[in-house]
Amino acid sequence: MHKTDINARLNKKKFLPPKAMAYQLYRNTTLGNSLQESLDELIQSQQITPQLALQVLLQFDKAINSALAQRVRNRVNFRGSLNTYRFCDNVWTFVLNDVEFREVTELIKVDKVKIVACDGKNTGSNTTE
Amino acid sequence: MANSANTNTVPKLYRSVIEDVINDVRDIFLDDGVDEQVLMELKTLWENKLMQSRAVDGFHSEEQQLLLQVQQQHQTQQQQHHHHHHHQQAQPQPTVPQQAQTQQVLIPASQQAAAPQVIVPDSKLIQHMNASNMSAAATAATLALPAGVTPVQQILTNSGQLLQVVRAANGAQYIFQPQQSVVLQQQVIPQMQPGGVQAPVIQQVLAPLPGGISPQTGVIIQPQQILFTGNKTQVIPTTVAAPTPAPAQITATGQQQPQAQPAQQQAPLVLQVDGTGDTSSDEDEDEEEDYDDDEEEDKEKDGAEDGQVEEEPLNSEDDVSDEEGQELFDTENVVVCQYDKIHRSKNKWKFHLKDGIMNLNGRDYIFSKAIGDAEW
């Protein structure tokens, strides 16, 4: 090994702080749950380890956070009556009744909806890649 | 079609996320010494579950499949084979015999983790078939819910008739009596999986029994009242819907449901449709009482005289919760997102949300921004 190479490498490579975890918020969605179920099946059949499954889920968190931030561009409006609200650990949880969700193309009505929202202010530092 | 915007974007986004994740974890898999084939299996499982959930309007594989079906109905079938072979490995024709469907309904002891996959765990083909078959069948449509559980119990009645109780994922219990056409429907609001919130259990007896009720079959089974006490296994029916044409609403506290659930898993379940049914004992109304159909009418009259109707109407007035609104759509409508700003003025709330995934009425929607108003 050449010392110059090592120095060059050290000079170029900056020390990166550990990457912040992306929100695990989206694991409880159709996409996330189907992934978790699939991973569970592979664990059951002992084709993968739980640790590997966890790594996959962490990667999923990054991917979904990034995709939502970058690849989705549509707006939705909604109106309803607020049944309950909760703010704990910087997470808002609402339950609304008789809600209408309006997108440009369609209208969706539900009798009850639960909204779980994490703090979206500092996502710039959370999402990576 | 009005929902073309979301129909187009959601599957594409999901597919791109799947591709990204699979590609990103490939290295991790290889580092762990896991074969690439396992990675492909993960991808297949993931896509299949998404298709089965029917929350998304299919991925390109299924989209192509459906498009091809429409085309071939007008054109020759040869193109279908070509398309199938071209895009995917050999796929069977989407028209599947009903056997696969009935297997889903009546298969006993299926586990929750792999509901439709229990049939053919390794074959992707039949999984596709199941997915497309579910969309075709009406009865399966009600069973094809994200949870996808169909445990079946067979109840041997006192008279020797075989009842099959199918408990679908949405909590609806379908009781099939092979010899007669009496079908009872009940709904149990399931304990919600995502949010972890347990809604109080409300049962509705929807279908009134047609016409007269023969002594052999006029038994309404309510899960909450299936008790196994010692040696006796009794199913305590209710008197409500039997003679009255109007559907009665029953509300039960959550505590009875766990009581019923472990009870239901014990086999065999024996119905006693005859027996001592006296109205004199009011102490334990909800407890074990055997009703004969002829006595049900008497009981109702007696109950009315006492100033108390039998169990369900009595308790139903106490319940304040408004769970009945969910009814057929047992999916908990959930929005998972991030908040930009939550504002409140007196009781007027304003929500500024972003980057959300919604599951409403069983379908998935996505937004980058959402603004809402609500009054508390």
Coordinates of C-alpha atoms in Angstrom, one line a residue:
Chain A
M1 CA 0.0 0.0 0.0
H2 CA 1.2 3.4 -0.9
K3 CA 1.0 6.0 1.7
T4 CA 0.1 8.6 -0.8
D5 CA -2.9 6.6 -1.7
I6 CA -4.0 6.4 1.8
N7 CA -3.6 10.1 2.3
A8 CA -5.4 10.8 -0.9
R9 CA -8.2 8.7 0.2
L10 CA -8.4 10.2 3.6
N11 CA -8.3 13.7 2.2
K12 CA -11.1 13.1 -0.3
K13 CA -13.3 11.2 2.0
K14 CA -15.0 13.3 4.6
F15 CA -16.3 11.9 7.7
L16 CA -20.1 11.5 7.3
P17 CA -22.3 11.5 10.3
P18 CA -24.6 8.5 10.6
K19 CA -27.6 8.9 8.4
A20 CA -30.8 9.8 10.1
M21 CA -33.5 7.2 9.8
A22 CA -36.4 8.0 7.6
Y23 CA -39.8 7.9 9.1
Q24 CA -41.1 4.4 9.6
L25 CA -44.4 5.9 9.3
Y26 CA -45.2 4.3 6.0
R27 CA -44.8 0.7 7.1
N28 CA -48.4 0.6 8.0
T29 CA -49.7 1.0 4.5
T30 CA -50.8 -1.5 1.9
L31 CA -47.3 -1.3 0.4
G32 CA -45.5 -1.5 3.7
N33 CA -47.7 -4.2 5.2
S34 CA -47.4 -6.4 2.2
L35 CA -43.7 -6.1 2.4
Q36 CA -43.7 -7.0 6.1
E37 CA -45.9 -10.0 5.5
S38 CA -43.6 -11.2 2.7
L39 CA -40.6 -10.8 4.9
D40 CA -42.3 -12.6 7.7
E41 CA -43.0 -15.5 5.4
L42 CA -39.4 -15.7 4.3
I43 CA -38.3 -15.6 8.0
Q44 CA -40.8 -18.4 8.7
S45 CA -39.3 -20.5 6.0
Q46 CA -35.9 -19.5 7.3
Q47 CA -34.8 -18.2 4.0
I48 CA -33.7 -14.9 5.6
T49 CA -32.8 -13.7 9.0
P50 CA -34.9 -11.2 11.0
Q51 CA -31.9 -8.9 10.8
L52 CA -31.9 -9.0 7.1
A53 CA -35.6 -8.3 7.1
L54 CA -35.1 -5.3 9.3
Q55 CA -32.5 -4.0 6.8
V56 CA -35.0 -4.4 4.0
L57 CA -37.6 -2.4 6.0
L58 CA -35.1 0.3 6.7
Q59 CA -34.4 0.5 3.0
F60 CA -38.1 0.6 2.3
D61 CA -38.5 3.5 4.6
K62 CA -35.9 5.5 2.7
A63 CA -37.3 4.5 -0.6
I64 CA -40.9 5.4 0.2
N65 CA -40.0 8.7 1.9
S66 CA -38.0 9.7 -1.1
A67 CA -40.5 8.6 -3.6
L68 CA -43.3 10.5 -1.9
A69 CA -41.3 13.6 -1.6
Q70 CA -40.1 13.6 -5.2
R71 CA -42.4 11.6 -7.4
V72 CA -45.8 12.6 -6.2
R73 CA -47.2 16.0 -7.2
N74 CA -50.9 16.2 -6.5
R75 CA -53.1 18.0 -4.0
V76 CA -56.1 16.8 -2.0
N77 CA -58.6 18.8 0.0
F78 CA -60.8 17.4 2.7
R79 CA -63.5 18.5 5.0
G80 CA -65.2 16.8 7.9
S81 CA -65.9 16.9 11.5
L82 CA -63.2 16.3 14.1
N83 CA -64.0 13.6 16.5
T84 CA -60.8 13.3 18.4
Y85 CA -57.3 14.7 18.3
R86 CA -54.1 13.7 20.0
F87 CA -50.6 15.2 19.9
C88 CA -48.0 13.0 21.5
D89 CA -44.3 12.6 20.8
N90 CA -44.7 15.1 18.0
V91 CA -47.2 12.9 16.2
W92 CA -50.7 14.1 15.5
T93 CA -53.5 11.6 15.4
F94 CA -56.9 12.6 14.4
V95 CA -60.2 10.8 13.9
L96 CA -62.6 12.6 11.6
N97 CA -66.1 11.7 10.7
D98 CA -68.2 12.2 7.6
V99 CA -65.2 13.3 5.6
E100 CA -65.1 14.2 1.9
F101 CA -61.7 14.0 0.2
R102 CA -61.6 16.0 -3.0
E103 CA -59.1 15.6 -5.7
V104 CA -59.3 17.3 -9.0
T105 CA -60.5 14.1 -10.6
E106 CA -62.7 12.6 -7.9
L107 CA -64.5 12.8 -4.7
I108 CA -64.2 10.2 -1.9
K109 CA -66.5 10.1 1.0
V110 CA -65.9 8.2 4.2
D111 CA -67.7 8.0 7.4
K112 CA -64.6 7.8 9.5
V113 CA -61.0 8.3 8.9
K114 CA -57.9 8.2 11.1
I115 CA -55.1 10.5 10.2
V116 CA -51.6 9.9 11.6
A117 CA -49.1 12.6 10.8
C118 CA -45.5 12.9 11.8
D119 CA -43.7 16.2 11.8
G120 CA -42.9 17.2 8.3
K121 CA -40.7 20.2 9.0
N122 CA -37.3 18.6 9.1
T123 CA -37.6 16.0 6.5
G124 CA -34.8 17.5 4.6
S125 CA -32.3 16.1 7.0
N126 CA -34.1 12.9 7.4
T127 CA -34.3 11.7 3.8
T128 CA -31.1 10.6 2.2
E129 CA -30.1 9.6 -1.2
Chain B
M1 CA -62.9 7.6 -16.0
A2 CA -62.9 10.0 -13.2
N3 CA -60.3 8.2 -11.1
S4 CA -57.8 7.9 -13.9
A5 CA -55.3 10.2 -12.3
N6 CA -54.8 8.2 -9.2
T7 CA -55.3 4.9 -10.9
N8 CA -52.3 5.7 -13.1
T9 CA -50.0 7.2 -10.5
V10 CA -50.4 4.9 -7.6
P11 CA -49.4 1.6 -9.3
K12 CA -46.5 3.3 -11.0
L13 CA -45.2 4.7 -7.8
Y14 CA -45.6 1.4 -6.0
R15 CA -43.8 -0.3 -8.7
S16 CA -41.0 2.1 -8.7
V17 CA -40.6 1.8 -4.9
I18 CA -40.5 -1.9 -5.2
E19 CA -37.9 -1.8 -7.9
D20 CA -35.8 0.7 -5.8
V21 CA -36.1 -1.4 -2.7
I22 CA -35.3 -4.7 -4.4
N23 CA -32.3 -3.2 -6.1
D24 CA -31.1 -1.5 -3.0
V25 CA -31.2 -4.6 -0.8
R26 CA -29.6 -6.9 -3.4
D27 CA -26.3 -6.0 -2.0
I28 CA -27.4 -6.7 1.5
F29 CA -28.8 -10.0 0.5
L30 CA -25.5 -11.0 -1.2
D31 CA -23.5 -9.8 1.8
D32 CA -25.6 -12.0 4.0
G33 CA -25.0 -14.9 1.7
V34 CA -28.6 -15.1 0.7
D35 CA -29.3 -16.3 -2.8
E36 CA -30.6 -14.0 -5.5
Q37 CA -33.5 -16.3 -5.8
V38 CA -34.8 -15.4 -2.4
L39 CA -34.7 -11.8 -3.4
M40 CA -36.9 -12.6 -6.4
E41 CA -39.2 -14.6 -4.2
L42 CA -39.5 -11.6 -1.9
K43 CA -40.4 -9.4 -4.8
T44 CA -42.9 -11.9 -6.1
L45 CA -44.5 -12.3 -2.7
W46 CA -44.7 -8.5 -2.3
E47 CA -46.3 -7.9 -5.6
N48 CA -48.8 -10.7 -5.1
K49 CA -49.9 -9.4 -1.8
L50 CA -50.4 -6.0 -3.3
M51 CA -52.4 -7.5 -6.1
Q52 CA -54.5 -9.5 -3.7
S53 CA -55.2 -6.6 -1.5
R54 CA -56.9 -4.9 -4.4
A55 CA -56.1 -1.6 -2.9
V56 CA -54.3 -0.7 -6.0
D57 CA -55.6 -1.2 -9.5
G58 CA -53.1 -3.8 -10.4
F59 CA -49.5 -3.6 -11.5
H60 CA -48.4 -3.7 -15.0
S61 CA -48.5 -7.5 -15.1
E62 CA -52.1 -7.6 -14.1
E63 CA -52.9 -4.6 -16.1
Q64 CA -51.5 -6.2 -19.1
Q65 CA -53.4 -9.3 -18.3
L66 CA -56.7 -7.5 -18.0
L67 CA -56.1 -5.5 -21.1
L68 CA -55.3 -8.7 -22.9
Q69 CA -58.5 -10.3 -21.7
V70 CA -60.5 -7.5 -23.0
Q71 CA -58.7 -7.6 -26.3
Q72 CA -59.0 -11.3 -26.7
Q73 CA -62.7 -11.3 -26.1
H74 CA -62.9 -9.5 -29.3
Q75 CA -60.0 -11.1 -31.1
T76 CA -58.6 -14.5 -31.4
Q77 CA -57.2 -16.2 -28.5
Q78 CA -53.9 -16.9 -30.2
Q79 CA -52.7 -13.4 -29.4
Q80 CA -53.3 -14.0 -25.8
H81 CA -50.9 -16.9 -25.7
H82 CA -48.4 -14.8 -27.6
H83 CA -48.8 -11.9 -25.2
H84 CA -48.6 -14.1 -22.2
H85 CA -45.5 -15.8 -23.4
H86 CA -44.1 -12.6 -24.4
H87 CA -44.5 -10.7 -21.2
Q88 CA -44.3 -13.3 -18.7
Q89 CA -43.7 -16.9 -18.1
A90 CA -46.5 -19.3 -19.0
Q91 CA -49.7 -18.1 -17.5
P92 CA -52.9 -20.0 -17.5
Q93 CA -56.0 -18.6 -18.9
P94 CA -57.6 -16.2 -16.5
T95 CA -60.9 -18.1 -16.5
V96 CA -60.3 -20.3 -13.6
P97 CA -62.7 -23.0 -12.5
Q98 CA -64.6 -22.2 -9.5
Q99 CA -62.8 -24.8 -7.5
A100 CA -60.0 -22.4 -6.6
Q101 CA -62.5 -20.0 -5.4
T102 CA -64.4 -22.4 -3.3
Q103 CA -61.3 -23.7 -1.9
Q104 CA -60.7 -20.3 -0.6
V105 CA -64.0 -20.1 1.0
L106 CA -64.3 -23.5 2.5
I107 CA -60.8 -24.5 3.2
P108 CA -60.4 -25.4 6.8
A109 CA -57.8 -24.3 9.2
S110 CA -56.1 -21.8 7.0
Q111 CA -53.6 -19.6 8.6
Q112 CA -53.7 -15.9 8.7
A113 CA -50.3 -15.4 7.3
A114 CA -51.0 -16.9 3.9
A115 CA -54.6 -17.0 3.3
P116 CA -55.0 -17.5 -0.4
Q117 CA -51.5 -18.8 -0.8
V118 CA -52.3 -21.8 1.3
I119 CA -53.8 -23.3 -1.7
V120 CA -50.7 -23.3 -3.8
P121 CA -47.8 -21.7 -2.0
D122 CA -45.2 -22.1 -4.7
S123 CA -47.2 -21.6 -7.8
K124 CA -47.3 -18.1 -9.0
L125 CA -49.7 -19.1 -11.6
I126 CA -52.5 -20.0 -9.4
Q127 CA -51.9 -17.0 -7.3
H128 CA -52.5 -15.0 -10.4
M129 CA -55.5 -17.0 -11.0
N130 CA -56.8 -16.4 -7.6
A131 CA -56.3 -12.7 -7.9
S132 CA -58.1 -12.5 -11.1
N133 CA -60.7 -14.9 -9.9
M134 CA -61.5 -12.9 -6.9
S135 CA -62.3 -10.0 -9.0
A136 CA -64.8 -12.1 -10.9
A137 CA -66.7 -13.6 -8.2
A138 CA -69.2 -11.7 -6.1
T139 CA -68.9 -13.7 -3.0
A140 CA -65.2 -13.8 -3.1
A141 CA -65.1 -10.1 -3.5
T142 CA -66.5 -9.6 0.0
L143 CA -63.9 -12.0 1.3
A144 CA -61.0 -10.5 -0.6
L145 CA -59.9 -8.1 2.0
P146 CA -56.5 -7.1 3.1
A147 CA -56.5 -9.5 5.9
G148 CA -57.7 -12.3 3.9
V149 CA -58.5 -14.7 6.6
T150 CA -61.1 -17.4 6.1
P151 CA -61.3 -19.8 8.9
V152 CA -64.1 -22.2 8.6
Q153 CA -65.9 -24.0 11.3
Q154 CA -68.3 -26.7 11.0
I155 CA -71.1 -26.8 13.5
L156 CA -73.0 -29.9 14.0
T157 CA -76.4 -29.0 15.1
N158 CA -78.4 -31.1 17.5
S159 CA -80.5 -32.4 14.7
G160 CA -77.4 -33.5 12.8
Q161 CA -77.3 -30.8 10.2
L162 CA -74.0 -29.6 9.3
L163 CA -73.5 -25.9 9.4
Q164 CA -70.5 -24.3 8.0
V165 CA -69.5 -21.1 9.6
V166 CA -67.1 -19.1 7.5
R167 CA -65.5 -16.2 9.2
A168 CA -64.2 -13.8 6.7
A169 CA -61.5 -11.2 7.2
N170 CA -64.0 -8.5 7.5
G171 CA -65.6 -10.3 10.4
A172 CA -68.7 -11.2 8.6
Q173 CA -69.9 -14.6 9.4
Y174 CA -71.6 -16.6 6.8
I175 CA -73.4 -19.6 8.0
F176 CA -74.2 -22.1 5.3
Q177 CA -76.8 -24.7 5.8
P178 CA -76.4 -27.1 3.0
Q179 CA -79.8 -28.5 3.4
Q180 CA -81.7 -25.4 3.5
S181 CA -81.3 -22.1 2.0
V182 CA -81.3 -20.2 5.2
V183 CA -78.3 -17.9 5.3
L184 CA -77.6 -15.7 8.2
Q185 CA -75.3 -12.8 8.0
Q186 CA -73.7 -11.2 10.9
Q187 CA -71.0 -8.6 11.0
V188 CA -68.5 -8.1 13.6
I189 CA -66.4 -5.0 13.5
P190 CA -63.0 -6.4 13.6
Q191 CA -60.3 -5.2 15.9
M192 CA -58.4 -2.8 13.8
Q193 CA -55.0 -4.1 12.9
P194 CA -53.2 -0.9 11.8
G195 CA -54.1 1.5 14.4
G196 CA -54.3 -0.9 17.2
V197 CA -57.5 0.7 18.4
Q198 CA -60.1 -1.8 19.4
A199 CA -63.5 -0.7 18.4
P200 CA -66.4 -1.9 20.3
V201 CA -68.0 -4.9 18.8
I202 CA -71.3 -4.4 17.2
Q203 CA -73.2 -7.1 15.5
Q204 CA -76.0 -6.7 13.2
V205 CA -78.3 -9.3 12.2
L206 CA -78.9 -8.3 8.7
A207 CA -80.8 -11.0 7.0
P208 CA -84.1 -11.8 8.6
L209 CA -84.9 -15.4 8.3
P210 CA -87.3 -16.0 5.5
G211 CA -90.7 -17.1 6.3
G212 CA -91.3 -19.6 9.0
I213 CA -88.6 -21.2 10.8
S214 CA -88.4 -24.8 11.2
P215 CA -87.4 -26.1 14.5
Q216 CA -84.3 -27.6 13.1
T217 CA -82.7 -24.7 11.6
G218 CA -84.0 -21.5 13.0
V219 CA -81.1 -20.8 15.1
I220 CA -79.3 -17.5 15.0
I221 CA -75.8 -17.9 16.1
Q222 CA -74.0 -15.0 17.7
P223 CA -70.4 -15.3 18.3
Q224 CA -70.6 -13.4 21.5
Q225 CA -72.8 -16.0 23.0
I226 CA -71.0 -19.1 22.2
L227 CA -69.9 -20.3 25.5
F228 CA -68.1 -23.4 26.4
T229 CA -68.8 -24.2 29.9
G230 CA -67.4 -27.4 31.3
N231 CA -68.8 -30.3 29.4
K232 CA -71.6 -28.5 27.8
T233 CA -71.1 -26.8 24.5
Q234 CA -73.9 -24.6 23.8
V235 CA -74.6 -22.0 21.3
I236 CA -76.9 -19.4 22.6
P237 CA -79.0 -17.9 19.9
T238 CA -80.9 -14.8 20.2
T239 CA -84.5 -14.3 19.8
V240 CA -84.4 -11.1 18.0
A241 CA -84.5 -11.7 14.3
A242 CA -86.5 -14.9 14.3
P243 CA -90.0 -13.8 14.1
T244 CA -89.5 -10.1 13.6
P245 CA -88.9 -9.1 10.1
A246 CA -87.0 -6.0 11.0
P247 CA -83.4 -6.4 11.5
A248 CA -82.3 -5.8 15.0
Q249 CA -79.2 -4.2 16.0
I250 CA -77.1 -5.8 18.5
T251 CA -74.3 -4.2 20.4
A252 CA -72.0 -6.1 22.6
T253 CA -69.1 -4.9 24.7
G254 CA -65.7 -5.7 23.6
Q255 CA -65.3 -8.2 26.3
Q256 CA -67.6 -10.6 24.8
Q257 CA -65.8 -10.8 21.6
P258 CA -62.6 -12.3 23.1
Q259 CA -64.8 -14.6 24.9
A260 CA -66.3 -15.7 21.8
Q261 CA -63.2 -15.9 19.7
P262 CA -61.3 -18.5 21.8
A263 CA -64.6 -20.3 22.2
Q264 CA -65.0 -20.5 18.5
Q265 CA -61.7 -22.1 17.9
Q266 CA -62.7 -25.1 20.0
A267 CA -64.2 -27.9 18.1
P268 CA -66.7 -29.3 17.8
L269 CA -69.4 -26.8 18.4
V270 CA -72.7 -28.3 19.2
L271 CA -75.9 -26.4 18.9
Q272 CA -78.8 -27.1 21.3
V273 CA -81.9 -25.9 19.8
D274 CA -84.2 -27.7 22.1
G275 CA -84.0 -27.7 25.8
T276 CA -85.1 -25.7 28.8
G277 CA -86.0 -22.3 27.8
D278 CA -87.8 -20.5 30.5
T279 CA -88.1 -16.9 31.0
S280 CA -88.4 -16.9 34.7
S281 CA -84.8 -16.4 35.3
D282 CA -83.8 -12.9 34.6
E283 CA -80.7 -12.9 36.6
D284 CA -78.4 -14.0 33.8
E285 CA -80.1 -12.8 30.8
D286 CA -77.1 -13.0 28.5
E287 CA -76.0 -16.3 29.9
E288 CA -76.8 -19.7 28.7
E289 CA -80.3 -20.2 27.7
D290 CA -81.6 -22.6 25.1
Y291 CA -84.3 -21.4 22.9
D292 CA -86.6 -23.4 20.8
D293 CA -88.0 -21.6 17.9
D294 CA -91.5 -22.0 19.1
E295 CA -90.5 -20.6 22.4
E296 CA -88.8 -17.6 21.0
E297 CA -92.0 -15.8 20.4
D298 CA -93.2 -16.5 23.8
K299 CA -90.0 -15.3 25.2
E300 CA -90.2 -12.1 23.4
K301 CA -93.6 -11.5 24.8
D302 CA -92.5 -12.4 28.2
G303 CA -89.5 -10.2 27.9
A304 CA -91.6 -7.3 26.8
E305 CA -93.8 -7.8 29.8
D306 CA -90.9 -7.6 32.0
G307 CA -90.1 -4.3 30.6
Q308 CA -86.9 -5.7 29.2
V309 CA -86.5 -7.0 25.7
E310 CA -83.8 -9.7 25.4
E311 CA -80.1 -9.0 25.3
E312 CA -79.3 -7.0 22.3
P313 CA -81.9 -4.3 22.2
L314 CA -81.4 -3.8 25.9
N315 CA -77.7 -3.1 25.5
S316 CA -77.9 -1.4 22.2
E317 CA -79.4 1.8 23.6
D318 CA -76.5 2.3 26.0
D319 CA -73.9 2.3 23.4
V320 CA -72.9 5.7 22.2
S321 CA -70.3 4.7 19.7
D322 CA -71.0 5.2 16.1
E323 CA -69.4 2.2 14.6
E324 CA -72.3 1.2 12.5
G325 CA -71.3 3.6 9.8
Q326 CA -68.6 1.3 8.6
E327 CA -70.8 -1.6 7.8
L328 CA -69.6 -3.3 4.6
F329 CA -66.4 -1.4 4.4
D330 CA -64.5 -2.8 7.2
T331 CA -61.3 -1.3 6.1
E332 CA -60.2 1.3 8.6
N333 CA -59.7 4.4 6.5
V334 CA -56.3 5.5 7.4
V335 CA -54.2 8.4 6.2
V336 CA -50.5 8.2 6.9
C337 CA -48.6 11.4 6.2
Q338 CA -46.6 14.3 7.6
Y339 CA -47.9 17.6 8.9
D340 CA -46.7 21.0 7.8
K341 CA -49.0 22.9 10.0
I342 CA -51.9 22.2 12.3
H343 CA -53.9 25.2 13.2
R344 CA -56.8 25.6 15.6
S345 CA -59.1 28.5 16.3
K346 CA -61.7 27.8 18.9
N347 CA -63.1 24.6 17.5
K348 CA -62.1 25.1 13.9
W349 CA -59.2 23.1 12.9
K350 CA -57.1 23.5 9.8
F351 CA -54.7 20.8 8.6
H352 CA -51.8 21.3 6.3
L353 CA -50.4 17.9 5.4
K354 CA -48.0 16.5 3.0
D355 CA -46.6 13.3 1.5
G356 CA -49.4 11.0 2.5
I357 CA -50.7 7.6 1.6
M358 CA -54.4 7.1 2.1
N359 CA -56.4 4.0 2.2
L360 CA -60.0 4.9 1.8
N361 CA -62.9 2.5 1.2
G362 CA -60.3 -0.2 0.5
R363 CA -58.4 1.7 -2.1
D364 CA -55.0 3.5 -2.0
Y365 CA -54.5 7.1 -2.8
I366 CA -51.5 9.3 -2.5
F367 CA -51.0 13.0 -2.2
S368 CA -48.1 15.4 -2.0
K369 CA -50.2 18.0 -0.2
A370 CA -53.5 17.9 1.6
I371 CA -55.4 20.7 3.1
G372 CA -58.3 20.1 5.3
D373 CA -60.9 21.7 7.6
A374 CA -62.8 20.2 10.4
E375 CA -64.9 21.3 13.3
W376 CA -64.5 19.7 16.6

